[in-house]
mmCIF file of C-alpha atoms in Angstrom:
data_model
loop_
_atom_site.group_PDB
_atom_site.id
_atom_site.type_symbol
_atom_site.label_atom_id
_atom_site.label_comp_id
_atom_site.label_asym_id
_atom_site.label_seq_id
_atom_site.Cartn_x
_atom_site.Cartn_y
_atom_site.Cartn_z
ATOM 1 C CA SER A 180 -0.344 -0.034 -0.158
ATOM 2 C CA TYR A 181 2.862 2.093 0.291
ATOM 3 C CA MET A 182 4.367 1.549 -2.382
ATOM 4 C CA ARG A 183 1.684 2.172 -4.248
ATOM 5 C CA GLY A 184 0.863 5.480 -2.782
ATOM 6 C CA TRP A 185 -1.921 4.636 -1.545
ATOM 7 C CA ASN A 186 -0.648 5.585 2.555
ATOM 8 C CA THR A 187 1.676 7.172 3.507
ATOM 9 C CA SER A 188 1.098 7.660 7.914
ATOM 10 C CA THR A 189 0.476 5.485 10.661
ATOM 11 C CA GLY A 190 -3.183 5.772 10.152
ATOM 12 C CA ASN A 191 -5.472 2.986 8.389
ATOM 13 C CA HIS A 192 -5.478 -0.892 8.918
ATOM 14 C CA MET A 193 -5.120 -3.499 7.405
ATOM 15 C CA THR A 194 -5.977 -7.421 8.798
ATOM 16 C CA SER A 195 -5.170 -11.064 7.573
ATOM 17 C CA ARG A 196 -6.523 -13.950 9.113
ATOM 18 C CA VAL A 197 -3.984 -16.346 10.433
ATOM 19 C CA ALA A 198 -4.055 -19.228 8.560
ATOM 20 C CA ASP A 199 -3.926 -21.875 10.852
ATOM 21 C CA GLN A 200 -5.469 -19.909 13.878
ATOM 22 C CA PRO A 201 -8.838 -19.281 12.608
ATOM 23 C CA ASP A 202 -9.498 -17.458 15.565
ATOM 24 C CA HIS A 203 -7.127 -15.065 15.512
ATOM 25 C CA PHE A 204 -5.801 -12.468 13.212
ATOM 26 C CA LEU A 205 -2.834 -9.987 12.601
ATOM 27 C CA MET A 206 -3.454 -6.161 12.534
ATOM 28 C CA ASN A 207 -0.770 -3.133 12.293
ATOM 29 C CA ALA A 208 0.066 -1.352 15.140
ATOM 30 C CA SER A 209 -1.015 2.236 15.537
ATOM 31 C CA ASP A 210 2.617 3.146 15.984
ATOM 32 C CA PHE A 211 4.403 1.990 12.201
ATOM 33 C CA ALA A 212 4.158 3.646 9.502
ATOM 34 C CA TRP A 213 3.042 1.690 6.914
ATOM 35 C CA ASP A 214 6.601 1.649 5.253
ATOM 36 C CA GLU A 215 7.822 0.437 8.932
ATOM 37 C CA ILE A 216 5.492 -2.900 8.822
ATOM 38 C CA THR A 217 7.617 -5.927 8.721
ATOM 39 C CA ALA A 218 5.839 -9.408 9.268
ATOM 40 C CA SER A 219 7.677 -9.388 12.764
ATOM 41 C CA ASN A 220 5.909 -6.422 14.437
ATOM 42 C CA LEU A 221 2.126 -6.986 12.726
ATOM 43 C CA LEU A 222 -0.109 -7.619 16.177
ATOM 44 C CA LYS A 223 -1.790 -10.756 16.896
ATOM 45 C CA LEU A 224 -4.915 -10.197 18.351
ATOM 46 C CA ASP A 225 -8.120 -12.787 19.033
ATOM 47 C CA MET A 226 -11.627 -12.359 17.753
ATOM 48 C CA ASP A 227 -12.579 -10.187 20.491
ATOM 49 C CA GLY A 228 -9.708 -7.276 19.574
ATOM 50 C CA LYS A 229 -7.536 -8.481 22.631
ATOM 51 C CA VAL A 230 -3.774 -8.238 21.459
ATOM 52 C CA GLY A 231 -1.896 -11.423 22.304
ATOM 53 C CA SER A 232 1.505 -10.460 20.405
ATOM 54 C CA HIS A 233 3.643 -7.046 21.038
ATOM 55 C CA SER A 234 1.352 -6.132 24.232
ATOM 56 C CA SER A 235 3.372 -2.665 24.385
ATOM 57 C CA ARG A 236 1.225 -2.141 21.096
ATOM 58 C CA LYS A 237 -1.987 -1.311 20.143
ATOM 59 C CA PRO A 238 -4.079 -1.196 16.815
ATOM 60 C CA ARG A 239 -5.690 1.996 16.332
ATOM 61 C CA PRO A 240 -9.916 1.282 18.596
ATOM 62 C CA ALA A 241 -11.764 2.435 14.953
ATOM 63 C CA GLY A 242 -10.006 -0.169 12.976
ATOM 64 C CA LEU A 243 -10.367 -2.529 15.326
ATOM 65 C CA ASN A 244 -13.687 -1.584 15.906
ATOM 66 C CA PHE A 245 -15.021 -2.427 12.444
ATOM 67 C CA HIS A 246 -12.168 -5.376 11.175
ATOM 68 C CA SER A 247 -12.516 -7.475 14.165
ATOM 69 C CA ALA A 248 -15.722 -7.578 13.323
ATOM 70 C CA ILE A 249 -15.182 -8.526 9.662
ATOM 71 C CA GLN A 250 -13.030 -11.352 10.869
ATOM 72 C CA ARG A 251 -15.621 -12.471 13.520
ATOM 73 C CA GLU A 252 -18.835 -12.583 11.842
ATOM 74 C CA MET A 253 -16.928 -13.663 8.361
ATOM 75 C CA PRO A 254 -15.441 -16.345 8.683
ATOM 76 C CA GLY A 255 -15.281 -16.893 4.585
ATOM 77 C CA ILE A 256 -13.179 -13.223 4.601
ATOM 78 C CA SER A 257 -9.747 -13.744 5.310
ATOM 79 C CA SER A 258 -8.386 -9.986 4.596
ATOM 80 C CA SER A 259 -9.424 -6.446 5.086
ATOM 81 C CA LEU A 260 -7.709 -3.232 4.005
ATOM 82 C CA HIS A 261 -9.126 0.883 4.864
ATOM 83 C CA LEU A 262 -7.564 3.388 3.617
ATOM 84 C CA HIS A 263 -7.356 6.910 2.823
ATOM 85 C CA PRO A 264 -6.050 7.506 -0.960
ATOM 86 C CA MET A 265 -6.651 11.318 -1.693
ATOM 87 C CA ALA A 266 -8.844 10.367 -4.967
ATOM 88 C CA GLY A 267 -10.790 7.857 -2.972
ATOM 89 C CA ILE A 268 -11.700 10.627 -0.496
ATOM 90 C CA VAL A 269 -12.642 12.583 -3.171
ATOM 91 C CA VAL A 270 -14.932 10.319 -4.662
ATOM 92 C CA SER A 271 -16.701 9.248 -1.281
ATOM 93 C CA ALA A 272 -17.406 13.171 -0.518
ATOM 94 C CA MET A 273 -19.372 12.876 -4.446
ATOM 95 C CA GLU A 274 -23.272 12.876 -4.483
ATOM 96 C CA ASP A 275 -22.798 10.292 -7.149
ATOM 97 C CA GLY A 276 -20.806 8.000 -5.818
ATOM 98 C CA LEU A 277 -18.403 6.330 -8.152
ATOM 99 C CA MET A 278 -18.871 6.382 -11.899
ATOM 100 C CA TYR A 279 -17.898 4.175 -14.737
ATOM 101 C CA PHE A 280 -15.932 5.695 -17.446
ATOM 102 C CA ASP A 281 -13.852 3.243 -18.646
ATOM 103 C CA GLN A 282 -13.025 -0.623 -18.316
ATOM 104 C CA ASN A 283 -10.980 -0.584 -15.089
ATOM 105 C CA SER A 284 -14.178 0.693 -13.243
ATOM 106 C CA CYS A 285 -16.811 -1.767 -14.783
ATOM 107 C CA ALA A 286 -15.103 -4.482 -12.928
ATOM 108 C CA LEU A 287 -16.530 -2.448 -10.173
ATOM 109 C CA TYR A 288 -20.246 -3.079 -10.937
ATOM 110 C CA ASN A 289 -22.368 -4.265 -8.616
ATOM 111 C CA GLN A 290 -19.424 -4.835 -6.260
ATOM 112 C CA VAL A 291 -19.482 -1.732 -4.751
ATOM 113 C CA THR A 292 -21.733 -0.275 -1.435
ATOM 114 C CA TYR A 293 -21.379 2.551 0.911
ATOM 115 C CA HIS A 294 -21.496 3.381 4.145
ATOM 116 C CA ASP A 295 -22.549 6.653 5.400
ATOM 117 C CA TYR A 296 -20.179 8.828 7.724
ATOM 118 C CA GLU A 297 -21.091 8.620 11.707
ATOM 119 C CA GLY A 298 -17.801 10.167 12.917
ATOM 120 C CA LEU A 299 -14.439 7.922 14.252
ATOM 121 C CA ALA A 300 -15.713 4.606 13.660
ATOM 122 C CA GLN A 301 -14.638 3.460 16.964
ATOM 123 C CA GLU A 302 -18.324 3.224 18.351
ATOM 124 C CA ALA A 303 -18.926 -0.531 18.558
ATOM 125 C CA ASP A 304 -23.154 0.028 17.632
ATOM 126 C CA GLU A 305 -21.483 1.244 14.042
ATOM 127 C CA ALA A 306 -19.285 -2.236 12.967
ATOM 128 C CA PRO A 307 -22.783 -3.971 12.832
ATOM 129 C CA ARG A 308 -23.399 -0.912 10.076
ATOM 130 C CA ILE A 309 -20.554 -0.771 8.125
ATOM 131 C CA LEU A 310 -21.151 -5.529 8.018
ATOM 132 C CA SER A 311 -25.213 -4.625 7.725
ATOM 133 C CA ASP A 312 -24.192 -2.093 4.533
ATOM 134 C CA LEU A 313 -20.895 -4.067 2.913
ATOM 135 C CA GLY A 314 -23.320 -7.420 2.518
ATOM 136 C CA ASP A 315 -22.191 -9.963 0.332
ATOM 137 C CA LYS A 316 -19.392 -7.148 -1.458
ATOM 138 C CA TYR A 317 -15.949 -6.746 -1.807
ATOM 139 C CA VAL A 318 -15.513 -3.009 -1.475
ATOM 140 C CA MET A 319 -17.242 -0.319 0.371
ATOM 141 C CA ILE A 320 -17.075 3.505 -0.276
ATOM 142 C CA MET A 321 -17.401 4.704 2.938
ATOM 143 C CA LYS A 322 -18.646 8.215 2.714
ATOM 144 C CA ASN A 323 -16.443 11.706 3.308
ATOM 145 C CA HIS A 324 -13.648 8.710 4.959
ATOM 146 C CA GLY A 325 -12.167 6.488 2.150
ATOM 147 C CA LEU A 326 -12.329 3.063 0.935
ATOM 148 C CA LEU A 327 -12.502 -0.372 2.606
ATOM 149 C CA THR A 328 -11.826 -3.643 0.479
ATOM 150 C CA ILE A 329 -12.113 -7.236 1.924
ATOM 151 C CA GLY A 330 -11.405 -10.927 0.181
ATOM 152 C CA ARG A 331 -11.285 -14.196 0.330
ATOM 153 C CA THR A 332 -7.416 -13.841 0.013
ATOM 154 C CA ILE A 333 -4.729 -11.106 0.561
ATOM 155 C CA PRO A 334 -4.290 -10.803 -2.631
ATOM 156 C CA GLU A 335 -7.742 -10.365 -3.662
ATOM 157 C CA THR A 336 -8.072 -7.463 -0.901
ATOM 158 C CA LEU A 337 -4.986 -5.829 -2.377
ATOM 159 C CA ALA A 338 -6.688 -6.274 -5.635
ATOM 160 C CA TRP A 339 -9.743 -4.802 -4.890
ATOM 161 C CA MET A 340 -8.063 -2.302 -3.809
ATOM 162 C CA GLY A 341 -6.061 -1.161 -6.759
ATOM 163 C CA ARG A 342 -9.235 -1.334 -8.548
ATOM 164 C CA ILE A 343 -11.428 1.542 -6.810
ATOM 165 C CA ALA A 344 -8.307 3.721 -5.935
ATOM 166 C CA GLN A 345 -7.264 3.391 -9.947
ATOM 167 C CA ALA A 346 -11.487 4.344 -10.563
ATOM 168 C CA CYS A 347 -11.390 7.302 -8.161
ATOM 169 C CA GLU A 348 -7.948 8.515 -9.213
ATOM 170 C CA THR A 349 -9.546 8.633 -12.686
ATOM 171 C CA GLN A 350 -12.677 9.941 -11.812
ATOM 172 C CA GLU A 351 -11.290 12.225 -9.894
ATOM 173 C CA ARG A 352 -8.446 13.996 -13.096
ATOM 174 C CA LEU A 353 -11.244 13.614 -15.507
ATOM 175 C CA LEU A 354 -13.806 15.563 -13.708
ATOM 176 C CA ALA A 355 -10.925 18.263 -12.859
ATOM 177 C CA THR A 356 -10.136 18.548 -16.463
ATOM 178 C CA GLY A 357 -14.159 20.878 -16.571
ATOM 179 C CA ALA A 358 -14.919 18.657 -19.720
ATOM 180 C CA ALA A 359 -18.206 17.300 -20.305
ATOM 181 C CA PRO A 360 -17.401 13.596 -18.955
ATOM 182 C CA ARG A 361 -18.295 10.865 -21.194
ATOM 183 C CA HIS A 362 -20.363 7.961 -19.565
ATOM 184 C CA LEU A 363 -20.033 4.279 -20.430
ATOM 185 C CA SER A 364 -24.029 3.165 -21.418
ATOM 186 C CA GLN A 365 -25.170 0.740 -18.378
ATOM 187 C CA GLU A 366 -25.776 -2.080 -21.298
ATOM 188 C CA VAL A 367 -22.064 -1.882 -22.246
ATOM 189 C CA VAL A 368 -20.881 -1.219 -17.985
ATOM 190 C CA GLU A 369 -22.737 -4.907 -17.609
ATOM 191 C CA TRP A 370 -21.681 -6.492 -20.471
ATOM 192 C CA THR A 371 -18.116 -5.551 -19.319
ATOM 193 C CA HIS A 372 -18.488 -6.350 -15.931
ATOM 194 C CA LYS A 373 -20.013 -10.053 -17.619
ATOM 195 C CA GLN A 374 -16.840 -10.604 -19.732
ATOM 196 C CA GLN A 375 -14.279 -9.672 -16.406
ATOM 197 C CA GLN A 376 -16.979 -12.184 -14.259
ATOM 198 C CA GLY A 377 -16.049 -14.610 -17.760
ATOM 199 C CA ARG A 378 -12.388 -14.528 -16.998
ATOM 200 C CA SER A 379 -12.702 -15.190 -12.852
ATOM 201 C CA ASN A 380 -15.255 -17.808 -12.844
ATOM 202 C CA ASN A 381 -15.618 -17.266 -9.337
ATOM 203 C CA GLU A 382 -12.698 -17.977 -8.173
ATOM 204 C CA PRO A 383 -10.291 -14.999 -5.992
ATOM 205 C CA ILE A 384 -8.234 -12.617 -8.208
ATOM 206 C CA GLY A 385 -5.572 -10.731 -7.361
ATOM 207 C CA ASP A 386 -2.638 -13.803 -7.294
ATOM 208 C CA VAL A 387 -1.391 -12.666 -10.619
ATOM 209 C CA GLU A 388 -0.563 -8.979 -9.815
ATOM 210 C CA PHE A 389 0.727 -10.275 -6.549
ATOM 211 C CA GLN A 390 2.827 -12.329 -7.592
ATOM 212 C CA ALA A 391 4.132 -9.810 -10.353
ATOM 213 C CA ALA A 392 4.431 -6.568 -7.771
#
């Protein structure tokens, strides 16, 4: 995420379920910049959010609140990623949300959900609303806030973030030109999405890109 310019601070959060201990997950601590994070300084937590390693360090409360809920309530999901890339924030504050201008954005058709901003997402009663809004999708635009993706694998989570981050950047740049935008028709968006779905065959996406990174 740091390498791709999505995050340059200690903020934001990522989690990954421990493969041989599915009732535990890894999460970044709040006191490391993203270019400082390594496998050895990730926190290991249980589903109640209790830190079982590096006990002197803590995750960010807001991130722990909804990421732990995702890990606890969505056993088929392996990882989650929440970021504030600038273009993502810009689009999250647009009334119309994500628009479809190119084939990359078509890959996100019928896959993006929205969650209204309620303040810092650290209140326990907000986590169920985030999960409810997320439903069975892999991508969420948190309005006036940022982006959230989940996946059955780490590469899939990153791939979805790559797609939504790029789509937001395309939208931001295009609308900033002041030129009249040319939207893709609903028919073309749906057809392109169907073509792209045929390639993945409902398997986790992102492995090729992850290996090539």
